[in-house]
CSV table of C-alpha atoms in Angstrom, one decimal:
chain,number,residue,atom,x,y,z
A,1,MET,CA,-6.6,143.1,48.8
A,2,SER,CA,-4.9,141.2,45.8
A,3,LEU,CA,-3.8,143.3,42.4
A,4,THR,CA,-4.6,142.6,38.9
A,5,ARG,CA,-1.2,142.3,37.0
A,6,ASP,CA,-2.8,141.5,33.6
A,7,ARG,CA,-3.6,145.8,33.9
A,8,ILE,CA,0.5,145.8,34.6
A,9,ASP,CA,3.1,147.2,32.0
A,10,PRO,CA,5.9,145.5,33.4
A,11,PHE,CA,8.9,148.2,32.0
A,12,SER,CA,6.4,151.7,32.8
A,13,HIS,CA,6.1,150.3,36.2
A,14,LEU,CA,9.4,150.0,36.9
A,15,THR,CA,10.5,152.9,35.2
A,16,ARG,CA,8.1,154.2,37.5
A,17,LEU,CA,9.6,152.6,40.4
A,18,VAL,CA,12.7,154.0,39.8
A,19,ILE,CA,12.5,156.9,39.8
A,20,GLN,CA,9.5,156.3,42.7
A,21,TYR,CA,12.2,155.1,44.6
A,22,PRO,CA,15.4,156.8,43.8
A,23,LEU,CA,16.9,155.3,47.5
A,24,ARG,CA,16.3,151.9,47.3
A,25,TRP,CA,18.8,151.8,43.8
A,26,ALA,CA,20.5,154.8,44.7
A,27,VAL,CA,22.2,154.1,47.6
A,28,PRO,CA,23.1,150.1,46.8
A,29,ALA,CA,25.1,151.1,43.7
A,30,VAL,CA,26.8,153.8,45.6
A,31,LEU,CA,27.8,151.8,48.3
A,32,ILE,CA,28.7,149.3,45.4
A,33,THR,CA,30.9,151.0,43.6
A,34,LEU,CA,32.6,153.0,46.4
A,35,ALA,CA,34.0,149.4,47.4
A,36,ALA,CA,35.0,149.0,44.1
A,37,ALA,CA,37.0,152.4,43.9
A,38,ALA,CA,37.9,151.2,47.1
A,39,TYR,CA,39.5,147.3,46.2
A,40,ALA,CA,41.0,148.7,42.6
A,41,VAL,CA,43.2,152.4,44.9
A,42,VAL,CA,44.7,149.7,47.1
A,43,HIS,CA,44.2,145.7,44.8
A,44,GLN,CA,48.3,145.7,43.7
A,45,PRO,CA,48.0,143.4,40.5
A,46,LYS,CA,49.9,140.4,40.7
A,47,TRP,CA,52.8,139.7,37.8
A,48,GLU,CA,53.4,135.8,36.4
A,49,ALA,CA,57.1,134.8,35.7
A,50,SER,CA,56.9,131.8,33.1
A,51,LEU,CA,60.1,130.4,32.8
A,52,PRO,CA,60.2,127.1,30.4
A,53,MET,CA,62.6,124.4,31.7
A,54,ILE,CA,63.7,120.6,30.4
A,55,VAL,CA,64.6,117.9,32.3
A,56,ARG,CA,66.2,114.7,30.5
A,57,ASN,CA,67.8,111.5,32.2
A,58,GLU,CA,70.8,110.2,33.4
A,59,ALA,CA,73.2,109.2,30.6
A,60,THR,CA,74.8,106.2,33.3
A,61,THR,CA,73.0,103.0,31.5
A,62,THR,CA,73.7,100.4,30.3
A,63,ALA,CA,70.3,98.6,29.2
A,64,ALA,CA,71.1,98.4,25.4
A,65,HIS,CA,67.2,98.9,24.0
A,66,GLN,CA,67.5,102.5,25.7
A,67,LYS,CA,69.5,105.4,24.6
A,68,PRO,CA,71.0,107.7,27.2
A,69,GLY,CA,68.8,110.5,27.9
A,70,ARG,CA,66.2,109.5,27.5
A,71,PHE,CA,63.2,107.5,29.6
A,72,GLU,CA,62.7,105.1,29.2
A,73,ARG,CA,58.4,105.4,29.7
A,74,LEU,CA,56.2,107.9,30.6
A,75,GLU,CA,55.4,106.5,34.1
A,76,GLN,CA,59.5,107.1,35.5
A,77,MET,CA,60.0,111.0,33.2
A,78,GLN,CA,56.5,112.2,35.0
A,79,THR,CA,58.0,110.8,38.7
A,80,VAL,CA,60.6,112.8,38.0
A,81,GLN,CA,58.3,115.8,37.1
A,82,GLU,CA,56.3,115.6,40.4
A,83,THR,CA,59.4,115.1,42.7
A,84,ILE,CA,60.4,118.4,40.9
A,85,LEU,CA,57.1,120.1,41.7
A,86,GLU,CA,57.3,119.0,44.7
A,87,LEU,CA,61.3,120.0,45.8
A,88,SER,CA,60.6,123.9,43.4
A,89,ARG,CA,57.7,124.1,46.4
A,90,SER,CA,59.3,122.9,49.2
A,91,ARG,CA,60.4,125.1,52.4
A,92,ARG,CA,63.7,124.1,52.1
A,93,VAL,CA,64.4,125.9,48.3
A,94,VAL,CA,61.8,129.1,48.4
A,95,ALA,CA,62.8,130.1,51.5
A,96,ALA,CA,66.7,129.7,50.2
A,97,ALA,CA,65.5,131.5,47.1
A,98,LEU,CA,64.2,134.4,49.4
A,99,THR,CA,67.5,134.3,51.6
A,100,GLU,CA,69.2,135.3,47.9
A,101,LEU,CA,66.4,137.9,46.6
A,102,GLY,CA,66.0,139.8,50.6
A,103,PRO,CA,63.1,142.1,51.3
A,104,PRO,CA,61.0,143.5,48.8
A,105,ALA,CA,61.9,146.8,48.4
A,106,GLY,CA,60.3,149.7,51.0
A,107,LYS,CA,60.1,146.3,53.7
A,108,SER,CA,62.6,146.2,56.5
A,109,VAL,CA,62.4,142.5,57.6
A,110,PRO,CA,64.2,142.0,61.4
A,111,ALA,CA,64.5,138.0,60.3
A,112,TRP,CA,64.1,137.5,56.5
A,113,PRO,CA,62.3,134.9,55.1
A,114,THR,CA,59.8,135.1,57.7
A,115,ALA,CA,57.4,132.2,57.9
A,116,ARG,CA,54.3,133.7,56.4
A,117,ASP,CA,56.4,135.2,53.2
A,118,VAL,CA,57.4,131.6,52.9
A,119,ALA,CA,54.1,130.1,52.9
A,120,ARG,CA,53.2,133.2,50.5
A,121,THR,CA,55.6,132.3,48.0
A,122,ARG,CA,55.4,128.4,48.2
A,123,LYS,CA,51.8,129.0,47.2
A,124,ALA,CA,52.5,131.9,44.5
A,125,VAL,CA,55.0,128.8,42.5
A,126,THR,CA,53.6,126.2,40.8
A,127,MET,CA,54.2,123.7,37.8
A,128,THR,CA,52.5,123.4,34.0
A,129,PRO,CA,53.1,121.3,31.2
A,130,PRO,CA,53.4,123.1,27.4
A,131,GLN,CA,49.8,124.5,26.0
A,132,GLY,CA,47.7,121.7,24.6
A,133,ALA,CA,49.8,118.9,26.6
A,134,VAL,CA,49.9,116.6,29.8
A,135,PHE,CA,51.9,117.3,32.4
A,136,GLY,CA,54.2,114.0,32.2
A,137,LYS,CA,54.3,113.7,29.4
A,138,THR,CA,56.3,115.6,28.0
A,139,GLU,CA,60.1,117.0,28.9
A,140,VAL,CA,59.6,120.7,29.2
A,141,PHE,CA,57.4,121.9,31.8
A,142,TYR,CA,56.7,125.8,33.0
A,143,LEU,CA,58.3,127.1,36.4
A,144,LYS,CA,55.9,129.9,37.2
A,145,VAL,CA,56.1,132.2,40.5
A,146,LYS,CA,53.3,135.5,41.1
A,147,ASP,CA,54.2,138.7,42.9
A,148,LYS,CA,53.3,141.5,43.0
A,149,HIS,CA,56.1,143.4,41.3
A,150,CYS,CA,57.9,142.2,38.1
A,151,GLN,CA,60.7,142.6,38.1
A,152,ARG,CA,60.7,140.3,41.7
A,153,ALA,CA,59.0,137.4,40.1
A,154,ILE,CA,61.6,137.3,37.1
A,155,ASP,CA,64.5,137.0,40.2
A,156,LEU,CA,62.1,134.9,41.9
A,157,ALA,CA,61.8,132.1,39.3
A,158,ALA,CA,65.5,132.7,38.7
A,159,ALA,CA,66.3,131.7,42.0
A,160,ILE,CA,64.1,129.1,42.0
A,161,SER,CA,65.4,127.5,39.3
A,162,ARG,CA,68.9,127.1,40.7
A,163,HIS,CA,67.9,126.3,43.8
A,164,VAL,CA,65.8,123.7,42.2
A,165,GLN,CA,69.0,122.2,39.8
A,166,GLN,CA,71.0,122.1,42.8
A,167,GLU,CA,68.4,120.7,45.0
A,168,TYR,CA,67.6,117.6,42.7
A,169,GLN,CA,71.3,117.3,42.5
A,170,ARG,CA,71.9,117.5,46.6
A,171,LEU,CA,68.7,114.2,46.4
A,172,ARG,CA,70.3,112.7,43.2
A,173,ASN,CA,73.9,112.6,45.2
A,174,ARG,CA,72.5,111.3,48.3
A,175,LYS,CA,70.1,108.8,46.3
A,176,ALA,CA,73.1,106.8,45.7
A,177,GLU,CA,75.2,107.1,47.9
A,178,SER,CA,72.0,105.5,49.4
A,179,MET,CA,73.0,102.9,46.9
A,180,THR,CA,75.3,102.2,45.9
A,181,THR,CA,75.5,101.1,50.3
A,182,GLU,CA,73.4,98.9,49.7
A,183,LEU,CA,74.5,97.5,46.5
A,184,VAL,CA,77.9,97.5,48.3
A,185,ARG,CA,77.0,95.0,50.7
A,186,SER,CA,74.5,93.4,48.6
A,187,VAL,CA,77.4,92.1,45.7
A,188,LYS,CA,80.1,91.2,48.7
A,189,LEU,CA,76.7,89.0,49.8
A,190,ALA,CA,76.2,87.4,46.4
A,191,GLN,CA,80.2,87.3,46.6
A,192,ASP,CA,80.2,85.4,49.5
A,193,GLU,CA,77.1,83.3,48.9
A,194,LEU,CA,78.7,82.2,45.7
A,195,ASN,CA,82.2,81.1,47.4
A,196,ASN,CA,80.6,78.9,50.1
A,197,ALA,CA,78.3,77.3,46.5
A,198,THR,CA,81.7,77.0,44.5
A,199,GLY,CA,83.6,75.8,47.2
A,200,GLY,CA,81.1,72.6,47.8
A,201,LEU,CA,81.4,72.5,44.3
A,202,ALA,CA,85.3,72.0,44.8
A,203,ASP,CA,84.7,69.6,47.7
A,204,LEU,CA,82.1,67.7,45.1
A,205,GLU,CA,84.8,67.5,42.6
A,206,THR,CA,88.1,66.6,44.8
A,207,ARG,CA,85.1,63.1,46.1
A,208,VAL,CA,84.6,62.1,42.7
A,209,ALA,CA,88.4,62.5,41.5
A,210,GLY,CA,89.0,61.2,38.5
A,211,ASP,CA,85.8,60.8,37.0
A,212,LEU,CA,84.8,64.5,36.7
A,213,ALA,CA,85.1,64.9,33.1
A,214,GLU,CA,82.8,61.4,32.9
A,215,LEU,CA,80.5,63.5,35.9
A,216,ARG,CA,80.3,66.8,33.7
A,217,ILE,CA,79.6,64.6,30.5
A,218,LEU,CA,76.6,62.8,32.4
A,219,GLN,CA,75.3,66.4,33.3
A,220,ARG,CA,75.7,67.8,30.5
A,221,SER,CA,74.6,65.2,28.0
A,222,PRO,CA,72.6,61.9,30.1
A,223,SER,CA,72.8,60.0,27.2
A,224,GLY,CA,75.7,60.5,25.6
A,225,ASN,CA,79.0,58.6,24.7
A,226,SER,CA,81.8,59.5,27.6
A,227,ASP,CA,85.4,57.1,27.7
A,228,LEU,CA,83.6,55.5,30.8
A,229,ARG,CA,80.2,54.0,29.2
A,230,ARG,CA,82.4,52.9,25.7
A,231,ARG,CA,85.0,51.3,28.0
A,232,LEU,CA,81.8,49.2,29.8
A,233,ASN,CA,80.5,48.2,26.8
A,234,THR,CA,83.9,46.6,25.2
A,235,VAL,CA,84.1,45.2,28.3
A,236,GLU,CA,80.5,43.6,28.4
A,237,ASN,CA,82.3,42.5,24.2
A,238,GLU,CA,85.1,40.6,26.0
A,239,LEU,CA,83.7,38.7,28.7
A,240,ARG,CA,80.9,37.5,27.1
A,241,ALA,CA,83.4,36.4,23.9
A,242,ALA,CA,86.2,34.9,27.2
A,243,GLN,CA,82.8,33.2,29.1
A,244,GLN,CA,82.3,31.4,25.1
A,245,ALA,CA,85.2,30.6,24.6
A,246,MET,CA,86.1,29.1,28.7
A,247,MET,CA,82.6,27.1,27.6
A,248,ALA,CA,84.7,25.5,24.5
A,249,SER,CA,87.1,24.9,26.5
A,250,GLU,CA,85.2,23.0,29.1
A,251,GLU,CA,83.3,21.2,26.3
A,252,LEU,CA,86.3,20.0,24.5
A,253,PHE,CA,88.2,19.1,27.7
A,254,ARG,CA,85.2,17.0,28.4
A,255,LEU,CA,85.1,15.0,25.1
A,256,LEU,CA,88.8,14.6,25.3
A,257,ASP,CA,88.4,12.9,28.5
A,258,GLU,CA,85.5,10.8,27.0
A,259,ALA,CA,88.2,10.0,24.2
A,260,GLN,CA,90.8,8.1,26.2
A,261,THR,CA,89.0,5.6,27.1
A,262,ASN,CA,86.1,5.2,23.8
A,263,PRO,CA,87.7,6.7,21.0
A,264,GLY,CA,85.1,7.1,19.5
A,265,ARG,CA,84.0,10.2,20.9
A,266,LEU,CA,86.7,12.0,19.7
A,267,LEU,CA,85.4,11.0,15.7
A,268,ALA,CA,82.5,12.8,16.7
A,269,THR,CA,83.8,16.4,18.2
A,270,PRO,CA,82.8,19.0,15.4
A,271,ASN,CA,85.7,20.6,14.4
A,272,ARG,CA,85.4,24.0,15.7
A,273,LEU,CA,85.9,22.4,18.9
A,274,LEU,CA,89.6,21.1,17.8
A,275,GLU,CA,90.4,24.7,16.3
A,276,ALA,CA,92.4,25.7,19.7
A,277,GLN,CA,94.4,21.6,18.5
A,278,PRO,CA,95.8,21.3,15.0
A,279,ALA,CA,97.3,18.3,15.2
A,280,LEU,CA,94.6,16.6,16.9
A,281,ARG,CA,92.6,18.0,13.9
A,282,ARG,CA,95.3,16.2,11.7
A,283,LEU,CA,94.7,12.6,13.6
A,284,LYS,CA,91.4,12.9,13.7
A,285,ASP,CA,90.9,13.3,9.7
A,286,GLY,CA,93.9,10.8,9.3
A,287,LEU,CA,91.8,8.4,11.4
A,288,VAL,CA,88.7,8.7,10.1
A,289,ASP,CA,89.9,8.8,5.8
A,290,ALA,CA,92.3,5.4,7.3
A,291,GLN,CA,89.2,4.0,8.6
A,292,LEU,CA,87.3,4.9,5.6
A,293,ALA,CA,89.6,3.0,3.3
A,294,THR,CA,90.9,-0.3,4.9
A,295,ALA,CA,86.3,-0.4,4.7
A,296,ARG,CA,86.5,0.1,0.9
A,297,LEU,CA,89.3,-2.3,0.8
A,298,GLU,CA,87.3,-4.4,3.0
A,299,GLY,CA,85.1,-4.9,0.3
A,300,GLN,CA,86.6,-5.4,-2.0
A,301,LEU,CA,89.0,-7.8,-0.8
A,302,THR,CA,89.3,-10.7,2.1
A,303,GLY,CA,90.0,-10.2,5.2
A,304,ASP,CA,93.8,-11.1,4.7
A,305,HIS,CA,94.4,-10.0,2.4
A,306,PRO,CA,98.2,-7.2,2.6
A,307,GLU,CA,96.2,-4.3,1.4
A,308,VAL,CA,93.6,-4.7,3.6
A,309,LEU,CA,96.6,-5.6,7.2
A,310,ALA,CA,98.3,-2.3,5.6
A,311,ALA,CA,95.4,-0.4,5.9
A,312,LYS,CA,93.9,-2.2,9.9
A,313,ALA,CA,97.7,-1.0,10.8
A,314,ALA,CA,97.9,1.8,9.4
A,315,GLU,CA,94.1,2.3,11.3
A,316,GLU,CA,95.7,1.2,14.2
A,317,GLU,CA,99.0,3.2,14.1
A,318,ILE,CA,96.8,6.8,14.2
A,319,GLY,CA,94.7,5.7,16.6
A,320,ARG,CA,98.0,5.0,19.0
A,321,HIS,CA,99.1,8.5,17.5
A,322,LEU,CA,95.9,9.8,18.1
A,323,SER,CA,95.6,8.8,22.0
A,324,GLY,CA,99.3,10.2,22.3
A,325,GLU,CA,97.9,13.0,21.3
A,326,LEU,CA,94.5,13.1,23.2
A,327,GLY,CA,97.0,12.9,26.4
A,328,THR,CA,99.0,15.9,25.3
A,329,ALA,CA,95.7,17.8,23.9
A,330,MET,CA,93.7,17.5,27.2
A,331,ARG,CA,96.7,19.6,29.2
A,332,GLY,CA,96.6,22.4,26.6
A,333,VAL,CA,92.9,23.1,26.8
A,334,LYS,CA,92.9,22.4,30.4
A,335,VAL,CA,95.7,24.9,31.0
A,336,GLU,CA,93.5,27.9,28.2
A,337,LEU,CA,90.5,26.6,30.3
A,338,ARG,CA,92.6,28.0,33.2
A,339,LEU,CA,93.0,30.7,32.0
A,340,ASN,CA,90.1,31.6,29.7
A,341,LYS,CA,88.8,31.4,33.8
A,342,LEU,CA,90.7,34.0,35.0
A,343,ARG,CA,90.1,36.3,32.3
A,344,VAL,CA,86.6,36.2,33.1
A,345,VAL,CA,86.7,36.3,36.4
A,346,GLN,CA,89.5,39.4,35.4
A,347,LEU,CA,86.5,40.8,33.0
A,348,GLU,CA,84.0,40.7,35.7
A,349,GLU,CA,85.6,42.5,38.8
A,350,GLU,CA,86.3,45.2,35.7
A,351,LEU,CA,83.1,45.4,34.8
A,352,ALA,CA,81.9,45.6,38.4
A,353,GLY,CA,83.9,48.3,38.7
A,354,ILE,CA,82.9,50.3,36.0
A,355,THR,CA,79.3,49.3,37.2
A,356,GLN,CA,79.9,51.2,40.3
A,357,ARG,CA,81.7,53.6,39.5
A,358,LEU,CA,79.0,54.9,37.1
A,359,GLN,CA,76.7,54.1,40.2
A,360,ARG,CA,78.3,56.7,42.0
A,361,LEU,CA,78.3,58.8,39.1
A,362,ALA,CA,74.7,58.6,39.2
A,363,SER,CA,74.5,58.9,42.7
A,364,VAL,CA,76.0,62.6,42.7
A,365,ARG,CA,74.6,63.5,39.5
A,366,ALA,CA,71.0,65.2,41.2
A,367,GLU,CA,73.7,67.3,43.7
A,368,TYR,CA,76.2,68.0,40.5
A,369,GLY,CA,73.4,69.5,38.7
A,370,GLN,CA,72.3,71.6,41.5
A,371,ARG,CA,75.1,73.3,42.7
A,372,LEU,CA,76.4,74.1,39.3
A,373,GLU,CA,72.9,76.2,39.2
A,374,GLU,CA,72.8,77.5,41.8
A,375,ILE,CA,76.2,78.6,41.4
A,376,VAL,CA,74.9,80.3,37.7
A,377,GLN,CA,71.9,82.1,39.3
A,378,LEU,CA,74.3,83.4,42.5
A,379,THR,CA,76.9,84.1,38.6
A,380,GLN,CA,73.9,86.0,37.3
A,381,VAL,CA,73.2,88.2,40.9
A,382,LEU,CA,76.4,88.7,41.8
A,383,GLN,CA,76.6,90.3,38.0
A,384,SER,CA,73.7,92.4,38.0
A,385,ALA,CA,74.2,93.3,41.6
A,386,GLN,CA,77.4,94.5,40.8
A,387,GLN,CA,76.1,96.4,37.5
A,388,ASN,CA,73.6,98.3,39.4
A,389,LEU,CA,76.5,99.1,41.6
A,390,ALA,CA,78.3,100.1,39.2
A,391,GLU,CA,75.4,102.5,37.5
A,392,ALA,CA,74.9,104.0,41.4
A,393,ARG,CA,78.8,104.7,41.1
A,394,ALA,CA,78.3,106.4,38.0
A,395,SER,CA,75.4,108.4,38.9
A,396,ARG,CA,76.2,109.4,42.2
A,397,ALA,CA,79.6,110.9,40.4
A,398,ALA,CA,77.8,112.2,37.9
A,399,ALA,CA,75.9,114.2,40.5
A,400,HIS,CA,78.3,116.5,41.5
A,401,VAL,CA,78.8,117.7,37.9
A,402,ALA,CA,75.9,117.6,36.1
A,403,SER,CA,71.8,118.6,36.1
A,404,LEU,CA,69.8,116.7,35.0
A,405,ILE,CA,67.5,119.9,34.5
A,406,THR,CA,67.9,122.4,31.6
A,407,VAL,CA,67.3,125.8,31.8
A,408,ILE,CA,66.0,126.6,28.3
A,409,ASP,CA,64.9,130.6,28.4
A,410,GLN,CA,64.6,133.2,30.4
A,411,PRO,CA,62.1,134.3,32.5
A,412,GLU,CA,59.5,136.6,31.8
A,413,THR,CA,56.2,138.0,32.4
A,414,GLY,CA,53.4,139.1,29.7
A,415,THR,CA,52.7,142.9,29.0
A,416,GLN,CA,49.7,143.1,31.7
A,417,PRO,CA,50.0,141.6,35.1
A,418,LEU,CA,47.2,139.1,36.0
A,419,GLY,CA,43.3,140.1,37.3
A,420,PRO,CA,41.6,142.6,36.1
A,421,GLY,CA,43.0,145.9,35.8
A,422,ARG,CA,41.6,149.0,38.4
A,423,VAL,CA,39.8,150.8,35.6
A,424,VAL,CA,37.7,146.7,34.8
A,425,ILE,CA,37.1,146.6,38.5
A,426,LEU,CA,35.3,150.5,39.2
A,427,PHE,CA,32.8,149.2,35.8
A,428,SER,CA,31.8,146.4,37.1
A,429,GLY,CA,31.0,147.6,40.9
A,430,LEU,CA,29.4,150.6,39.3
A,431,VAL,CA,27.3,147.5,36.9
A,432,GLY,CA,26.8,144.9,39.9
A,433,GLY,CA,25.8,148.4,42.3
A,434,LEU,CA,22.6,149.5,39.9
A,435,VAL,CA,22.3,145.8,39.1
A,436,VAL,CA,22.0,144.9,43.2
A,437,GLY,CA,20.2,148.3,43.5
A,438,LEU,CA,17.4,147.1,40.5
A,439,GLY,CA,17.1,144.2,42.5
A,440,ILE,CA,15.9,145.1,45.7
A,441,VAL,CA,13.1,147.9,44.4
A,442,PHE,CA,11.9,145.6,41.9
A,443,VAL,CA,11.4,143.1,44.7
A,444,THR,CA,10.9,145.2,47.6
A,445,ALA,CA,8.0,147.4,45.9
A,446,PRO,CA,4.2,146.8,45.2
A,447,LEU,CA,3.2,146.3,41.9
A,448,ASP,CA,1.0,149.3,42.0
A,449,VAL,CA,2.1,152.2,44.0
A,450,THR,CA,-0.9,154.1,43.2
A,451,PRO,CA,-3.2,153.2,46.8
A,452,PRO,CA,-6.7,153.2,46.9
A,453,ALA,CA,-9.0,156.3,48.0
A,454,GLY,CA,-8.0,157.2,52.2
A,455,GLN,CA,-6.1,154.1,52.4
A,456,PRO,CA,-2.5,155.8,53.9
A,457,HIS,CA,0.3,154.7,51.5
A,458,GLY,CA,2.2,151.6,52.3
A,459,THR,CA,-1.5,150.3,53.1
A,460,LEU,CA,-1.8,148.6,50.2
A,461,LEU,CA,1.7,146.9,50.9
A,462,THR,CA,1.5,144.9,53.3
A,463,ALA,CA,-2.1,143.9,52.3
A,464,THR,CA,-0.4,142.7,48.7
A,465,HIS,CA,2.4,141.3,50.3
A,466,PRO,CA,1.6,139.9,53.8
A,467,SER,CA,4.5,137.5,54.4
A,468,ARG,CA,6.8,140.6,54.7
A,469,SER,CA,8.9,141.3,57.7
A,470,LYS,CA,8.3,144.5,59.2
A,471,ILE,CA,11.4,145.8,58.9
A,472,TRP,CA,11.1,146.2,55.3
A,473,GLU,CA,7.3,147.5,55.5
A,474,ALA,CA,9.4,150.3,58.3
A,475,LEU,CA,12.3,150.6,55.6
A,476,PHE,CA,9.4,151.8,52.6
A,477,SER,CA,6.8,153.7,55.4
A,478,LEU,CA,10.8,156.3,56.5
A,479,GLN,CA,10.8,156.4,51.8
A,480,GLY,CA,6.5,157.3,51.8
A,481,SER,CA,6.8,159.6,54.5
A,482,ALA,CA,10.2,161.0,51.9
């Protein structure tokens, strides 16, 4: 029952099918063309109004590296433009713009705008970057609005742009007021904490009292040379000198005491111990000279020689004067020893006082440093909060008088509406109908339309294509009978 396809010319076969089954392609072509014509008559093309706009940053910035009105980062500019996009499509802005324009001509609506009108207009509002740019990468963007009427699309774009600017100013104002309220509390809190820290530092400085300057020097430079440290070094040096003088006085007093019973001990006394006793030193030197003279004369003369006797008498006289001077010298050395001891005690007490003061300063230095660091940090926090508060107040004031969104030009539409025209729609429907009709003919018709002898028309179709549905067979039978 199958046919051989090698003997069939596709073009001639398709031509025969078109001629033999005209209704199969004509009916779909006419129906689709009529549908396209009806759509072309009913369809109203939409006009798209485009309004170029530019956005800038606030000019109240205090950053030294940022120019007024310029965005510091692209993300910041993108965030602002996304906010403007959401505002332009918000229900409040769209409803206000529709209320300002009123209903379209020839449309009477008791409650304008309705929720359906607002929703339809919100879908018709878009924002796009300039051609070739990326949204959020440039300060310029286009507000586009679609409508069935050209002039209404232009008016709607202008109205939406005005209400977007007003709404964005209100948004900035509310944001600045919220920030101002929060920052006022932050400034007050930072000021209270700074006052508490300053009060604690003042109490600590009051406890330190006269050593405050030393504490500050010690805090700035732990190895610094302050007055207290210099006084400590001076007292230590004076104490060592006083202790040495006291030891020398004690040794001299002991030697003088021994010299009262043994004058020879005085002759062995070093001259540095007798520096404070010049008379005793001269008598000692005179006694030594007299002894040397006596010894020299005894070596030259006899013991009863007058010169020898005179030398011995002089030596004895000097010894008597020396013995008498020893008592006076001992009293002077005793007084000097007592004064040296008092001096040592005084210097030791002063040294202990200075050491105690330094220890007290060292004990409070860590707390003093922490309080100073806390005050520095709190001062920085307060300054930052005050700066942010000043910027927020300036932003709130600027929100009432200036807009960050600027319209570059008037909204305009193209010379043609969006989408294809009526002629194009009708021609497309005609071509589409023909294509569909020919496709139906090509798919449903048999390969060889000439049935064998003795076989009814349509039997070959069923035998060649046993999988076709009975609906198609009924249609083909009707066509064959026609």
